[in-house]
mmCIF file of C-alpha atoms in Angstrom:
data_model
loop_
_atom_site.group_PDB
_atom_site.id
_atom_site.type_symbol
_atom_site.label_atom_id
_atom_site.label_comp_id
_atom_site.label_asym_id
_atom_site.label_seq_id
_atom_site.Cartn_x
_atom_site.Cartn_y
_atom_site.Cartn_z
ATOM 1 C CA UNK A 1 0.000 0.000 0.000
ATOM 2 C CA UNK A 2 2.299 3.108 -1.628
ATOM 3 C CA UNK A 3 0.209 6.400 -1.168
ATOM 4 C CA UNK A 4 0.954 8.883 -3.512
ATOM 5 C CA UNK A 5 1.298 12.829 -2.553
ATOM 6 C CA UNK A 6 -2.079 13.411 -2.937
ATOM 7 C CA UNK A 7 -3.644 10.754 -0.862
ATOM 8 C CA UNK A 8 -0.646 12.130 1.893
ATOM 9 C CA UNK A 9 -2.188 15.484 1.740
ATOM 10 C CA UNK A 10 -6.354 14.083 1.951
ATOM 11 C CA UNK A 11 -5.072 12.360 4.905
ATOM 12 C CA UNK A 12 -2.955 15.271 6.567
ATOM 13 C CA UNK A 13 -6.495 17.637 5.845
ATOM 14 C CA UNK A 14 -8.838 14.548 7.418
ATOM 15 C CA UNK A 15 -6.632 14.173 10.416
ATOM 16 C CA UNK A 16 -6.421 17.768 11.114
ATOM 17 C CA UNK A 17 -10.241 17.901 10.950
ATOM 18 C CA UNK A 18 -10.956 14.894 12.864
ATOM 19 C CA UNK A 19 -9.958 15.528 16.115
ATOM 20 C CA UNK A 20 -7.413 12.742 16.266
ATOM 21 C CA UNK A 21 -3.838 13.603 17.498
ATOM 22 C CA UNK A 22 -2.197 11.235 15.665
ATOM 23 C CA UNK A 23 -2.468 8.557 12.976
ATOM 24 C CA UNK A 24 0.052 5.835 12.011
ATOM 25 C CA UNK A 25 0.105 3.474 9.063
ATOM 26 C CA UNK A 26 2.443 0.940 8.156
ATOM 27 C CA UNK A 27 2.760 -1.697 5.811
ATOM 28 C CA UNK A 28 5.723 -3.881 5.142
ATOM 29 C CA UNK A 29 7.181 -1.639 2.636
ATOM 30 C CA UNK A 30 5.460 1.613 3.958
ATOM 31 C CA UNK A 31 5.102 3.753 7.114
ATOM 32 C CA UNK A 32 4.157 7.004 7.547
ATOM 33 C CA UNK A 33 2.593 9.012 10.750
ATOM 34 C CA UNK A 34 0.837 12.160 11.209
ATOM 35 C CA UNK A 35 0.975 14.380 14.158
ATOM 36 C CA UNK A 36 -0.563 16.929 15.544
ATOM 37 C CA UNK A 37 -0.805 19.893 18.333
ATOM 38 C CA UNK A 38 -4.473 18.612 19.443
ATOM 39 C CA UNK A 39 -5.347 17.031 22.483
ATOM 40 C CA UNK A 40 -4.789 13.345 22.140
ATOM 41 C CA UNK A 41 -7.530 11.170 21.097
ATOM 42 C CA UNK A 42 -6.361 7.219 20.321
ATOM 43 C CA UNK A 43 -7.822 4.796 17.728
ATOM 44 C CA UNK A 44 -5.994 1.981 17.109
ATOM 45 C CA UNK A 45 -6.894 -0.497 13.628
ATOM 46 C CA UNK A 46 -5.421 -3.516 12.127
ATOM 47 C CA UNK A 47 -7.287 -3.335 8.331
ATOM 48 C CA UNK A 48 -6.249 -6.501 6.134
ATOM 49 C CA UNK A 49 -5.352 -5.382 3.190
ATOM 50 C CA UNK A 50 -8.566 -7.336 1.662
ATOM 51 C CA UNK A 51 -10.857 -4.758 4.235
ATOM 52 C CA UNK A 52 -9.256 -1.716 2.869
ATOM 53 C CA UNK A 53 -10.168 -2.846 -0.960
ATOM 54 C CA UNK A 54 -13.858 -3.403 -0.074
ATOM 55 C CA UNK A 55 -17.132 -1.588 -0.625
ATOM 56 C CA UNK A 56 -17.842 1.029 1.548
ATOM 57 C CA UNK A 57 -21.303 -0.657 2.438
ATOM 58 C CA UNK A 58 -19.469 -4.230 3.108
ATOM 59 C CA UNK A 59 -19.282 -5.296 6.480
ATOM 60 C CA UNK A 60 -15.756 -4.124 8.688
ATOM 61 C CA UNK A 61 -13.429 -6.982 8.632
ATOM 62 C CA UNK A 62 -11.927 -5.316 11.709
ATOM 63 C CA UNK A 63 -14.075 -2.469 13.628
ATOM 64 C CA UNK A 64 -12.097 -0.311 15.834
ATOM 65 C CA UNK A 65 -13.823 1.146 19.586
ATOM 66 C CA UNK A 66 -13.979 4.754 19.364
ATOM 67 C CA UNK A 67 -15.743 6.658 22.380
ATOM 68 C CA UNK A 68 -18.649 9.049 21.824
ATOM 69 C CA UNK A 69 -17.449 12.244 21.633
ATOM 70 C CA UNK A 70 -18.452 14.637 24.537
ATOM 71 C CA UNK A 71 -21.912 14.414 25.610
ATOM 72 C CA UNK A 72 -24.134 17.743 25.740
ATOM 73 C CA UNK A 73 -27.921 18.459 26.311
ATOM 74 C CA UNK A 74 -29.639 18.443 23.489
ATOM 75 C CA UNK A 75 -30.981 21.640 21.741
ATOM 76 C CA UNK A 76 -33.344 23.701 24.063
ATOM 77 C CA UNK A 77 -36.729 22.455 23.038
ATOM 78 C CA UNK A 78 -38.755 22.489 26.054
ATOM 79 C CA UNK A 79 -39.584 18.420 25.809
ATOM 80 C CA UNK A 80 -35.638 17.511 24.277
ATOM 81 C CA UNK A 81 -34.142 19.933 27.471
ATOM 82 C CA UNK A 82 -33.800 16.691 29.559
ATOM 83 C CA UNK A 83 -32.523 14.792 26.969
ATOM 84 C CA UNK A 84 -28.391 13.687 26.503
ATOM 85 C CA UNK A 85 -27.290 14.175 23.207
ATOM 86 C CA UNK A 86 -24.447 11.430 21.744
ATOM 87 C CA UNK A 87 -22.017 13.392 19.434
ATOM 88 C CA UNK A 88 -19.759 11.715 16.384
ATOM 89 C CA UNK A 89 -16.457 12.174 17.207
ATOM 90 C CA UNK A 90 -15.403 12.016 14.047
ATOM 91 C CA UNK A 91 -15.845 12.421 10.341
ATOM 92 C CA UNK A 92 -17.430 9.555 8.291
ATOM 93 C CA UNK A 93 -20.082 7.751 6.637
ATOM 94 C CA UNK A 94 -23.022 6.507 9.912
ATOM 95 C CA UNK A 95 -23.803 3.222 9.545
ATOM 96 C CA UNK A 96 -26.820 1.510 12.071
ATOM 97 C CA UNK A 97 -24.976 -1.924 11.733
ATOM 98 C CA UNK A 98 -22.265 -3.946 11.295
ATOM 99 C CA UNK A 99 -22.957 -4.747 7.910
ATOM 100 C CA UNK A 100 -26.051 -4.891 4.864
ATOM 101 C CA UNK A 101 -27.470 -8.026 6.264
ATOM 102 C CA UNK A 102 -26.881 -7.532 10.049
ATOM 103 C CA UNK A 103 -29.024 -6.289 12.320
ATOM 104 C CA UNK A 104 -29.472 -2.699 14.006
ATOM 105 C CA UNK A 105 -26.314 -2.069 16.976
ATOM 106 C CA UNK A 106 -29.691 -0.190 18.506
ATOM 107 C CA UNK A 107 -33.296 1.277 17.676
ATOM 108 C CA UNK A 108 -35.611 3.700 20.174
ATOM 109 C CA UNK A 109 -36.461 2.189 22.868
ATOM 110 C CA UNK A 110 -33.218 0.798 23.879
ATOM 111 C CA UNK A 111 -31.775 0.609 27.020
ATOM 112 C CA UNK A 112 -27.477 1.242 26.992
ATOM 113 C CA UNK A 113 -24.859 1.581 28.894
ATOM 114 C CA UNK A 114 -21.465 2.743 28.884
ATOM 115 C CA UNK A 115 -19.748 0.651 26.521
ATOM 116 C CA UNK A 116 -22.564 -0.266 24.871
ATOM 117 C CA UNK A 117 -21.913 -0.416 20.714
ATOM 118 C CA UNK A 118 -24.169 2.496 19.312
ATOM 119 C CA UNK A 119 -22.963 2.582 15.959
ATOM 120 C CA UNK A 120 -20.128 2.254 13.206
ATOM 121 C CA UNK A 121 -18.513 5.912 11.487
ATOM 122 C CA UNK A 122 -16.626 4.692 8.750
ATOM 123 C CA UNK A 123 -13.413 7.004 7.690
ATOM 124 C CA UNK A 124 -11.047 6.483 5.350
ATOM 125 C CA UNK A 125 -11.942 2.348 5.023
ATOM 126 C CA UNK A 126 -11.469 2.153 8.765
ATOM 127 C CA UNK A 127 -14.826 0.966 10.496
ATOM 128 C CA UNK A 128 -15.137 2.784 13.985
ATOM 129 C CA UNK A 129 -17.410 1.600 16.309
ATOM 130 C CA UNK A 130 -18.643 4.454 18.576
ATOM 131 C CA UNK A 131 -19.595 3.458 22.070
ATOM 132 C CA UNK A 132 -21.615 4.920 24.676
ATOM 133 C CA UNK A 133 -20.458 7.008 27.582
ATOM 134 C CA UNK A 134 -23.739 6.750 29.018
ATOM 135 C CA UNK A 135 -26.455 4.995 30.306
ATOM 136 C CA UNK A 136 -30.364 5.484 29.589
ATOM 137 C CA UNK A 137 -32.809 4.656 26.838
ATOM 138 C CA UNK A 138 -32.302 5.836 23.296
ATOM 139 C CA UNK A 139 -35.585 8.418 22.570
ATOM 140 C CA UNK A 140 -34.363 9.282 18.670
ATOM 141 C CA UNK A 141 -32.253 8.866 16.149
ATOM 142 C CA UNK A 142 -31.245 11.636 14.516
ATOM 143 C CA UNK A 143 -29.263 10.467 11.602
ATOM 144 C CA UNK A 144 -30.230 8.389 8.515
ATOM 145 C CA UNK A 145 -28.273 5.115 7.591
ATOM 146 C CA UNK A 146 -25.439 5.424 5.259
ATOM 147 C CA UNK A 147 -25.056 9.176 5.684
ATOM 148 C CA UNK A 148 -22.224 10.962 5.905
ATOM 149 C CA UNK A 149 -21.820 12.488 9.432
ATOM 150 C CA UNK A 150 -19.529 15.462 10.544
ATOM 151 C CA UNK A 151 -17.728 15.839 13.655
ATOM 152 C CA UNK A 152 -19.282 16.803 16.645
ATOM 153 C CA UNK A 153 -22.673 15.960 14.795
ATOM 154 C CA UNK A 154 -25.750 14.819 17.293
ATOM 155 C CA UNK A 155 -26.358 11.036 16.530
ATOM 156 C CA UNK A 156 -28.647 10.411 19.258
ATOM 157 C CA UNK A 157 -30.833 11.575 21.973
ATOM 158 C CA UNK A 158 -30.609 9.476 25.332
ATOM 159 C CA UNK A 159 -33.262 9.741 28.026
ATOM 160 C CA UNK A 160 -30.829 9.423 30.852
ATOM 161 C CA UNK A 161 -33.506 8.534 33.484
#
């Protein structure tokens, strides 16, 4: 896997707006890692080289845990006030499920808890699952399957109660 200088710089301009503080890649003939001056966030994938060829829709060969990002309250509607909003905390493509012919990671009505596997945010062929830090009952979902989802984007409400 040789990148070329373009790919270098979509990758330098995705990490920058991700979040992330660093990414490394290596391959037996390859290595290269990013840095930079942000707090540090870790994600940590092993793709096989088979994973990183597939379709975008296909399901992760290896899905990497990647906490929420910072919960807030959710916009001040008077009924949505009480409500925990679960943030992407990072740039991708949503997906509800592990693959086309798996089921939903959750749907309303669902009770989580920390840990708990909410979703995948694909990014760059690297499947991210993105965990709960919090415990309640999902009340709505606020993004559509397959949609591309930016950075600090609501994903969720949680009833914390």
């Amino acid at each position: 896997m040789s990148m070329d200088i373009k790919q270098i710089q979509d990758l330098i301009k995705f990490v920058s707006k991700s979040g992330v503080n660093e990414v490394s890649i290596e391959e037996k003939d390859f290595k290269i890692t990013i840095k930079t001056n942000q707090e540090p966030t870790y994600v940590t994938a092993s793709v096989p080289a088979v994973a990183a060829a597939a379709p975008v829709a296909a399901a992760p060969a290896a899905a990497t845990p990647v906490a929420a990002a910072p919960v807030a309250a959710a916009p001040a509607a008077d009924d949505e006030s009480k409500y925990i909003t679960v943030k992407s905390p990072i740039i991708g493509t949503f997906y509800r499920s592990p693959g086309p012919d798996k089921g939903v990671f959750v749907n309303v009505g669902d009770e989580i808890a920390p840990g708990k596997v909410l979703c995948i945010v694909e990014a760059m062929k690297l499947f991210n699952e993105i965990e709960s830090e919090v415990s309640g009952k999902i009340v709505k979902i606020l993004v559509n399957d397959a949609q591309p989802v930016e950075y600090d984007q609501p994903l969720f409400l949680v009833d914390p109660s």
